[in-house]
Coordinates of C-alpha atoms in Angstrom, one line a residue:
M1 CA 0.0 0.0 0.0
K2 CA 2.8 2.4 0.9
K3 CA 4.6 1.4 -2.4
F4 CA 1.3 2.2 -4.3
I5 CA 1.0 5.6 -2.7
S6 CA 4.7 6.3 -3.5
Y7 CA 4.1 5.4 -7.2
L8 CA 1.0 7.5 -7.2
L9 CA 2.8 10.5 -5.7
I10 CA 5.6 10.1 -8.3
G11 CA 3.0 9.9 -11.1
L12 CA 1.3 13.0 -9.9
M13 CA 4.6 14.9 -9.7
V14 CA 5.5 13.9 -13.3
L15 CA 2.0 14.9 -14.5
S16 CA 2.4 18.2 -12.5
T17 CA 5.8 18.8 -14.2
G18 CA 4.2 18.0 -17.6
F19 CA 1.3 20.4 -16.9
A20 CA 3.8 23.0 -15.8
N21 CA 5.8 22.6 -19.1
L22 CA 2.7 22.7 -21.2
H23 CA 1.4 25.7 -19.3
K24 CA 4.8 27.4 -19.8
V25 CA 4.8 26.8 -23.6
S26 CA 1.2 28.0 -23.8
A27 CA 1.9 31.0 -21.6
Q28 CA 4.9 31.9 -23.8
S29 CA 2.9 31.6 -27.0
T30 CA 0.0 33.5 -25.5
D31 CA 2.4 36.2 -24.2
N32 CA 4.0 36.5 -27.7
L33 CA 0.6 36.9 -29.3
E34 CA -0.5 39.4 -26.6
Q35 CA 2.7 41.4 -27.3
K36 CA 1.9 41.2 -31.0
I37 CA -1.6 42.4 -30.5
E38 CA -0.3 45.2 -28.3
N39 CA 2.2 46.2 -31.0
K40 CA -0.5 46.2 -33.7
K41 CA -2.7 48.4 -31.5
N42 CA 0.2 50.8 -31.1
K43 CA 0.6 50.7 -34.8
Q44 CA -3.1 51.5 -35.2
E45 CA -2.5 54.6 -33.0
E46 CA 0.4 55.6 -35.1
I47 CA -1.7 55.2 -38.2
Q48 CA -4.5 57.2 -36.6
K49 CA -1.9 60.0 -35.8
E50 CA -0.6 59.9 -39.4
K51 CA -4.2 60.0 -40.7
S52 CA -4.9 63.1 -38.6
E53 CA -1.7 64.7 -39.8
L54 CA -2.6 63.9 -43.4
K55 CA -6.1 65.3 -42.9
D56 CA -4.7 68.5 -41.5
N57 CA -2.1 68.7 -44.3
K58 CA -4.9 68.1 -46.9
K59 CA -7.1 70.7 -45.3
N60 CA -4.2 73.2 -45.3
T61 CA -3.5 72.3 -49.0
E62 CA -7.2 72.8 -49.9
E63 CA -7.2 76.2 -48.2
K64 CA -4.1 77.1 -50.2
I65 CA -5.9 75.9 -53.4
E66 CA -8.9 78.0 -52.4
K67 CA -6.7 81.1 -51.8
N68 CA -4.9 80.4 -55.1
R69 CA -8.2 80.2 -57.0
N70 CA -9.5 83.4 -55.3
K71 CA -6.3 85.1 -56.4
Q72 CA -6.7 83.8 -59.9
D73 CA -10.3 85.1 -59.9
S74 CA -8.9 88.5 -58.8
V75 CA -6.2 88.5 -61.4
N76 CA -8.7 87.4 -64.1
S77 CA -10.9 90.3 -63.1
E78 CA -8.0 92.7 -63.4
I79 CA -7.1 91.1 -66.7
T80 CA -10.7 91.7 -67.9
T81 CA -10.5 95.3 -66.8
I82 CA -7.2 95.8 -68.5
D83 CA -8.5 94.1 -71.6
G84 CA -11.5 96.4 -71.6
K85 CA -9.2 99.4 -71.3
L86 CA -7.0 98.0 -74.1
T87 CA -10.0 97.5 -76.3
N88 CA -11.2 101.1 -75.6
T89 CA -7.7 102.4 -76.2
R90 CA -7.3 100.5 -79.5
E91 CA -10.6 101.9 -80.6
K92 CA -9.5 105.4 -79.8
I93 CA -6.2 104.9 -81.6
S94 CA -8.1 103.6 -84.6
T95 CA -10.4 106.6 -84.4
K96 CA -7.4 108.9 -84.2
E97 CA -5.7 107.1 -87.1
N98 CA -8.9 107.6 -89.2
E99 CA -9.0 111.3 -88.2
I100 CA -5.3 111.7 -89.1
A101 CA -6.0 110.0 -92.4
D102 CA -8.9 112.4 -93.0
T103 CA -6.7 115.3 -92.1
N104 CA -3.9 114.1 -94.4
A105 CA -6.6 113.9 -97.1
Q106 CA -7.6 117.5 -96.3
L107 CA -4.0 118.6 -96.5
D108 CA -3.5 116.8 -99.8
K109 CA -6.7 118.5 -101.1
L110 CA -5.5 121.9 -99.8
D111 CA -2.0 121.3 -101.3
N112 CA -3.8 120.6 -104.6
Q113 CA -5.8 123.8 -104.2
I114 CA -2.7 125.8 -103.5
D115 CA -1.1 124.2 -106.6
E116 CA -4.2 125.2 -108.6
L117 CA -4.0 128.7 -107.2
H118 CA -0.4 129.0 -108.0
A119 CA -1.3 127.9 -111.6
Q120 CA -4.1 130.5 -111.6
I121 CA -1.7 133.1 -110.4
E122 CA 0.7 132.2 -113.1
T123 CA -2.1 132.4 -115.7
L124 CA -3.3 135.7 -114.2
K125 CA 0.3 137.0 -114.3
E126 CA 0.3 136.2 -118.0
E127 CA -3.2 137.8 -118.5
I128 CA -2.1 140.8 -116.5
Q129 CA 1.0 141.1 -118.6
E130 CA -1.1 141.1 -121.7
L131 CA -3.5 143.6 -120.2
K132 CA -0.6 145.7 -119.2
E133 CA 0.7 145.6 -122.7
R134 CA -2.7 146.5 -124.1
I135 CA -3.1 149.3 -121.6
K136 CA 0.4 150.5 -122.5
K137 CA -0.6 150.6 -126.2
R138 CA -3.8 152.4 -125.3
E139 CA -2.0 154.8 -123.1
K140 CA 0.4 155.6 -126.0
L141 CA -2.5 156.1 -128.3
L142 CA -4.3 158.3 -125.8
K143 CA -1.1 160.2 -125.3
D144 CA -0.7 160.7 -129.0
R145 CA -4.2 162.0 -129.2
L146 CA -3.7 164.3 -126.3
R147 CA -0.6 165.7 -127.9
A148 CA -2.5 166.2 -131.1
I149 CA -5.2 168.0 -129.3
Q150 CA -2.7 170.1 -127.5
S151 CA -0.9 171.0 -130.7
N152 CA -4.2 172.2 -132.2
G153 CA -5.0 174.6 -129.5
G154 CA -6.4 172.2 -127.0
S155 CA -9.3 170.9 -129.1
M156 CA -10.0 169.0 -132.3
K157 CA -11.4 171.2 -135.2
Y158 CA -14.2 168.8 -135.9
I159 CA -16.3 171.8 -137.4
E160 CA -13.5 172.5 -139.9
V161 CA -13.5 168.9 -140.9
I162 CA -17.2 168.9 -141.5
F163 CA -17.5 172.2 -143.3
G164 CA -14.6 171.3 -145.4
A165 CA -16.8 168.8 -147.2
K166 CA -17.1 169.2 -150.9
S167 CA -20.4 167.6 -151.2
F168 CA -23.3 166.4 -149.1
S169 CA -22.2 162.8 -149.2
D170 CA -18.7 163.9 -148.3
L171 CA -20.3 165.8 -145.4
I172 CA -22.1 162.6 -144.3
S173 CA -18.9 160.6 -144.5
R174 CA -17.0 163.2 -142.6
S175 CA -19.6 163.4 -139.9
S176 CA -19.7 159.6 -139.5
A177 CA -15.9 159.5 -139.3
V178 CA -15.9 162.2 -136.6
N179 CA -18.5 160.3 -134.6
E180 CA -16.6 157.0 -135.0
I181 CA -13.4 158.6 -133.8
M182 CA -15.1 160.1 -130.8
D183 CA -16.8 156.7 -130.0
Q184 CA -13.5 154.9 -130.4
D185 CA -11.9 157.4 -128.0
K186 CA -14.7 156.8 -125.6
D187 CA -14.4 153.0 -125.9
I188 CA -10.7 153.1 -125.5
M189 CA -11.1 155.0 -122.3
E190 CA -13.8 152.8 -120.9
T191 CA -12.0 149.5 -121.9
H192 CA -8.8 150.8 -120.4
K193 CA -10.6 151.7 -117.2
R194 CA -12.5 148.4 -117.1
E195 CA -9.5 146.1 -117.8
K196 CA -7.4 148.0 -115.3
Q197 CA -10.0 147.4 -112.7
E198 CA -10.3 143.8 -113.7
V199 CA -6.6 143.2 -113.3
E200 CA -6.7 144.8 -109.9
N201 CA -9.8 142.6 -108.9
K202 CA -8.2 139.4 -110.1
Q203 CA -5.0 140.1 -108.3
A204 CA -6.9 140.8 -105.1
E205 CA -9.1 137.7 -105.5
V206 CA -6.1 135.4 -106.1
K207 CA -4.3 136.9 -103.1
N208 CA -7.3 136.4 -100.9
K209 CA -7.8 132.8 -102.1
K210 CA -4.2 132.0 -101.5
K211 CA -4.3 133.6 -98.1
N212 CA -7.4 131.6 -97.1
V213 CA -6.1 128.3 -98.3
E214 CA -2.7 128.8 -96.6
Q215 CA -4.6 129.8 -93.4
K216 CA -6.8 126.7 -93.7
K217 CA -3.7 124.6 -94.3
A218 CA -2.0 125.9 -91.2
E219 CA -5.2 125.1 -89.2
V220 CA -5.3 121.6 -90.6
E221 CA -1.6 121.1 -89.9
D222 CA -2.1 122.2 -86.3
K223 CA -5.0 119.7 -86.1
K224 CA -2.8 117.0 -87.5
A225 CA -0.1 117.8 -85.0
S226 CA -2.7 117.6 -82.2
L227 CA -4.0 114.3 -83.5
N228 CA -0.5 112.9 -83.7
N229 CA 0.1 114.0 -80.1
Q230 CA -3.1 112.4 -78.9
K231 CA -2.3 109.2 -80.8
Q232 CA 1.2 109.1 -79.3
E233 CA -0.4 109.5 -75.8
L234 CA -2.8 106.6 -76.6
E235 CA 0.1 104.5 -77.9
S236 CA 1.9 105.2 -74.7
L237 CA -1.2 104.2 -72.7
K238 CA -1.5 101.1 -74.8
S239 CA 2.1 100.2 -74.1
E240 CA 1.5 100.5 -70.4
L241 CA -1.6 98.4 -70.6
D242 CA 0.2 95.8 -72.6
D243 CA 2.9 95.7 -69.9
Q244 CA 0.2 95.3 -67.2
M245 CA -1.5 92.6 -69.2
S246 CA 1.7 90.7 -69.7
E247 CA 2.5 91.0 -66.0
K248 CA -1.0 89.8 -65.0
E249 CA -0.9 86.9 -67.5
N250 CA 2.5 85.9 -66.1
L251 CA 1.1 86.0 -62.6
L252 CA -1.9 84.0 -63.7
G253 CA 0.4 81.5 -65.3
E254 CA 2.4 81.2 -62.0
L255 CA -0.8 80.8 -60.0
E256 CA -2.2 78.1 -62.4
E257 CA 1.2 76.3 -62.2
K258 CA 1.1 76.6 -58.4
E259 CA -2.5 75.3 -58.4
G260 CA -1.4 72.3 -60.4
E261 CA 1.3 71.6 -57.9
L262 CA -1.1 71.9 -55.0
E263 CA -3.7 69.7 -56.8
N264 CA -1.0 67.1 -57.4
H265 CA 0.1 67.4 -53.7
K266 CA -3.6 67.0 -52.7
V267 CA -3.9 63.9 -54.9
S268 CA -0.7 62.6 -53.4
L269 CA -2.1 63.2 -49.9
E270 CA -5.4 61.5 -50.9
D271 CA -3.3 58.5 -52.2
E272 CA -1.4 58.4 -48.9
Q273 CA -4.8 58.6 -47.0
E274 CA -6.0 55.7 -49.1
I275 CA -2.8 53.7 -48.4
L276 CA -3.1 54.5 -44.7
R277 CA -6.7 53.4 -44.7
K278 CA -5.6 50.1 -46.3
Q279 CA -2.7 49.8 -43.8
E280 CA -5.2 50.4 -41.0
A281 CA -7.5 47.7 -42.4
A282 CA -4.5 45.3 -42.9
N283 CA -3.3 46.0 -39.4
Q284 CA -6.8 45.5 -37.9
K285 CA -7.0 42.2 -39.8
A286 CA -3.6 41.2 -38.3
I287 CA -5.0 42.1 -34.9
E288 CA -8.1 39.9 -35.4
L289 CA -5.9 37.0 -36.7
A290 CA -3.6 37.3 -33.7
K291 CA -6.7 37.4 -31.4
Q292 CA -8.1 34.3 -33.1
E293 CA -4.7 32.5 -32.8
K294 CA -4.5 33.5 -29.2
E295 CA -8.0 32.1 -28.5
K296 CA -7.1 28.9 -30.3
L297 CA -4.0 28.5 -28.2
E298 CA -5.9 29.2 -25.0
Q299 CA -8.6 26.7 -26.0
L300 CA -5.9 24.2 -27.0
A301 CA -4.2 24.7 -23.6
K302 CA -7.6 24.2 -21.8
E303 CA -8.3 21.0 -23.8
R304 CA -4.8 19.6 -23.0
Q305 CA -5.3 20.5 -19.4
R306 CA -8.6 18.6 -19.3
E307 CA -7.0 15.7 -21.0
K308 CA -4.1 15.5 -18.5
E309 CA -6.5 15.8 -15.6
R310 CA -8.6 13.0 -17.1
K311 CA -5.5 10.8 -17.5
A312 CA -4.4 11.7 -14.0
N313 CA -7.7 10.6 -12.6
N314 CA -7.5 7.3 -14.5
N315 CA -4.0 6.7 -13.2
S316 CA -5.0 7.3 -9.7
N317 CA -7.5 4.4 -9.9
S318 CA -5.1 1.9 -11.5
D319 CA -3.1 -0.8 -9.7
S320 CA 0.5 -0.6 -8.6
S321 CA 1.9 -2.3 -11.8
S322 CA 0.0 0.2 -14.0
S323 CA 1.3 2.9 -11.6
S324 CA 4.8 1.7 -12.3
S325 CA 4.1 1.7 -16.0
S326 CA 2.5 5.1 -15.7
S327 CA 5.6 6.3 -13.9
S328 CA 7.7 5.1 -16.8
N329 CA 5.4 6.6 -19.3
N330 CA 5.2 9.9 -17.4
S331 CA 9.0 10.1 -17.4
S332 CA 8.9 9.7 -21.2
S333 CA 6.1 12.2 -21.4
N334 CA 8.1 14.6 -19.3
S335 CA 11.0 14.3 -21.7
S336 CA 8.7 14.8 -24.6
S337 CA 7.1 17.8 -22.9
D338 CA 10.4 19.4 -22.3
D339 CA 11.3 18.9 -26.0
S340 CA 8.0 20.4 -27.1
G341 CA 8.5 23.4 -24.8
S342 CA 11.9 23.9 -26.4
T343 CA 10.5 23.9 -29.9
A344 CA 7.5 26.0 -29.1
T345 CA 9.7 28.8 -27.8
P346 CA 9.9 31.3 -30.6
Q347 CA 13.3 32.2 -32.0
S348 CA 14.1 35.8 -31.4
S349 CA 15.9 37.8 -34.1
S350 CA 17.0 41.4 -33.9
S351 CA 15.8 44.0 -36.4
G352 CA 18.1 44.4 -39.4
G353 CA 19.9 41.6 -41.2
G354 CA 18.0 38.4 -41.8
T355 CA 14.5 39.9 -41.2
F356 CA 13.3 39.4 -44.8
S357 CA 13.9 37.0 -47.6
S358 CA 14.7 38.1 -51.2
P359 CA 11.5 38.5 -53.2
V360 CA 13.4 37.0 -56.2
P361 CA 15.9 34.5 -54.8
G362 CA 19.2 34.4 -56.7
A363 CA 18.6 37.5 -58.7
G364 CA 21.4 40.1 -58.9
L365 CA 21.2 43.9 -58.2
T366 CA 21.1 46.3 -61.1
S367 CA 20.7 49.5 -58.9
G368 CA 21.3 50.0 -55.2
Y369 CA 19.7 52.1 -52.5
G370 CA 20.7 55.8 -52.3
P371 CA 21.3 58.9 -54.5
R372 CA 21.0 58.3 -58.2
G373 CA 21.0 60.8 -61.1
G374 CA 20.1 63.8 -59.0
S375 CA 17.3 62.0 -57.1
F376 CA 17.1 59.4 -54.3
H377 CA 16.5 55.8 -55.1
A378 CA 14.5 54.6 -52.1
G379 CA 14.9 50.9 -52.9
V380 CA 16.9 48.4 -54.8
D381 CA 16.4 46.9 -58.3
F382 CA 16.7 43.2 -59.1
G383 CA 17.6 42.3 -62.7
V384 CA 14.9 39.8 -63.7
G385 CA 13.0 39.2 -66.9
I386 CA 9.3 39.9 -67.4
G387 CA 7.1 37.2 -65.8
T388 CA 9.5 36.1 -63.1
S389 CA 7.7 35.0 -59.9
V390 CA 7.9 37.6 -57.1
G391 CA 7.4 36.3 -53.5
A392 CA 6.5 38.1 -50.3
A393 CA 9.6 39.0 -48.4
A394 CA 7.9 37.9 -45.1
S395 CA 4.5 36.9 -43.8
G396 CA 2.0 39.7 -43.6
V397 CA -1.2 41.3 -44.9
V398 CA -1.6 42.9 -48.3
I399 CA -2.2 46.6 -47.7
S400 CA -3.1 47.5 -51.3
T401 CA -2.6 46.7 -55.0
H402 CA -2.1 49.4 -57.7
T403 CA -2.1 49.5 -61.5
E404 CA -0.2 51.8 -63.7
Y405 CA -3.4 53.4 -64.8
D406 CA -5.1 54.2 -61.5
G407 CA -2.8 57.1 -60.8
T408 CA -2.3 56.3 -57.2
M409 CA 1.4 55.2 -57.3
N410 CA 2.8 57.5 -59.9
G411 CA 5.7 56.0 -61.7
Y412 CA 5.6 52.6 -59.9
G413 CA 3.4 51.0 -62.5
N414 CA 1.7 47.8 -61.2
A415 CA 2.6 47.6 -57.5
V416 CA 1.8 45.7 -54.2
L417 CA 2.2 47.0 -50.6
V418 CA 2.4 44.4 -47.8
S419 CA 2.3 45.1 -44.0
H420 CA 4.5 43.0 -41.7
S421 CA 5.0 42.8 -37.9
I422 CA 8.3 41.3 -36.9
N423 CA 9.6 41.3 -33.3
G424 CA 7.2 44.0 -32.4
I425 CA 8.3 46.3 -35.2
S426 CA 6.0 47.2 -38.1
Y427 CA 7.4 47.2 -41.7
T428 CA 5.9 47.8 -45.1
T429 CA 7.4 46.2 -48.3
L430 CA 6.7 47.5 -51.8
Y431 CA 7.1 45.5 -55.0
A432 CA 6.9 47.7 -58.2
H433 CA 6.9 47.6 -62.1
L434 CA 5.0 44.2 -62.0
S435 CA 3.6 42.7 -65.1
G436 CA 0.9 40.9 -63.1
I437 CA -0.6 40.9 -59.6
S438 CA -1.7 37.6 -57.8
V439 CA -3.1 39.0 -54.5
S440 CA -5.7 41.4 -53.3
A441 CA -6.0 44.0 -50.5
G442 CA -6.6 42.5 -47.1
Q443 CA -5.2 39.1 -48.1
T444 CA -2.9 37.3 -45.7
V445 CA 0.3 36.1 -47.3
S446 CA 3.2 33.9 -46.0
G447 CA 6.9 34.4 -46.7
G448 CA 7.8 33.4 -50.2
Q449 CA 4.2 33.2 -51.4
T450 CA 3.8 34.6 -54.9
I451 CA 2.3 38.0 -55.0
G452 CA 2.8 38.8 -58.7
S453 CA 5.3 38.6 -61.6
S454 CA 8.0 41.0 -62.5
G455 CA 7.6 43.4 -65.5
N456 CA 8.4 46.8 -67.0
T457 CA 5.3 48.9 -66.1
G458 CA 5.4 52.5 -65.0
R459 CA 8.5 54.7 -65.3
S460 CA 10.9 51.8 -66.0
T461 CA 13.9 51.7 -68.3
G462 CA 13.8 47.9 -68.6
P463 CA 12.4 44.7 -67.1
H464 CA 13.3 44.5 -63.4
L465 CA 11.8 44.3 -59.9
H466 CA 11.9 47.5 -57.7
F467 CA 11.8 46.5 -54.0
E468 CA 11.5 48.8 -51.0
I469 CA 11.4 48.3 -47.2
H470 CA 9.9 51.0 -45.0
K471 CA 10.2 50.9 -41.2
G472 CA 6.6 51.7 -40.4
G473 CA 4.1 52.8 -43.1
W474 CA 4.8 53.8 -46.7
N475 CA 4.5 57.5 -47.6
A476 CA 5.1 59.5 -50.8
S477 CA 8.1 61.3 -49.2
K478 CA 9.8 57.9 -48.5
S479 CA 10.7 59.2 -45.1
N480 CA 10.5 55.7 -43.6
A481 CA 12.6 54.0 -46.3
V482 CA 15.6 51.9 -45.3
N483 CA 18.2 50.1 -47.3
P484 CA 16.7 46.7 -48.1
M485 CA 20.1 45.0 -48.3
G486 CA 20.6 45.5 -44.5
Y487 CA 17.4 43.5 -43.9
L488 CA 17.6 40.6 -46.4
N489 CA 19.0 37.2 -45.3

């Protein structure tokens, strides 16, 4: 009886040791999962903080866009005003040019009139010269007659001429001749007087015409000079308005360019918000998976505990030989439990080297991490042909997938983002320029699982795989990027 009790106590001690080892393994696994869940929750808080910062940044960008558009509206209004002034000024210049053209036509007409008057003057000069010659001849004739009269005592002896007639017919002839001579003398005097007055009148008329035309020409020339001055002032105003228009158009161009930059930045922020949203969803899924795994481990531990308790109860009711056998079996079980505890303990690895596997094992690098061609290469390029299988660098959850046509990952072409949690640290890996994608957002992947095939999409100079590792979440500024070669095993 004492021997049976001893065996029973030994069996209970062995079982107790087994229970302790099992509990230890379960506790370690549960603790690891608890830590993983806690890390994921911390990551969620970080994502929420990043989302808040992005939201503020986006709001600030939208305010800048609104101010920019208001400024554009103001500049457009100023341009419209200037354009109206320019149109009005051009119309005034056109009017002045028409007036100047009319004035030039008037001047041409006046010049023609002056030329005609000069011609008339020359003609008059000739006529006057002829008149003067005729007057001169008449004056000579009159002088001769006067001298004849004076030589005859101051009067013509017309009576002697008449009474000296030899017959009646001779008398008639002599009387007619005397009358004709007297009429001729009278006509000569009147013609002389008339032509002399005519010459004087024509001279005065031509002088007045010339004076009037020259005066009118002077007035028109003054008007033309005034119009030219007004046109010059309008041309100067137009030049100033053209300068203002050019300045406003340049400013508007700068504002439109700035608006484009802000819009692109806004789109980039929206893309980052979408990626963060997907990171948050992937992280939440990882939390749920970890919780489910923890619940399974806890349930498994409870079931094993119940099984051990059942076996312990059965052993307590067995005979001494079975107790001895149980003791032997428990010793073996104890050894087995110790071995399982050893294998269940997770292997710890430090961050850095060996954390990830190459997405294309055996492929060589064609471009490394760091400055390249005036920019910064935030990842590494593996030289592989189109269609090469690309595997996940570690277990994780797919954050998002992108095509070269959706505009969300500008330049990356077809790309996949995967979230990982390793040793309590969150990482994001990126696989770009893919020819095909084999996974979808929210999908859980294991290390090495095919996520797509390499290609030459996006801004790519040839077939290759572009690979990035980010310590934390991915963002457009690549602020979390690290050199992948320091993390690949």
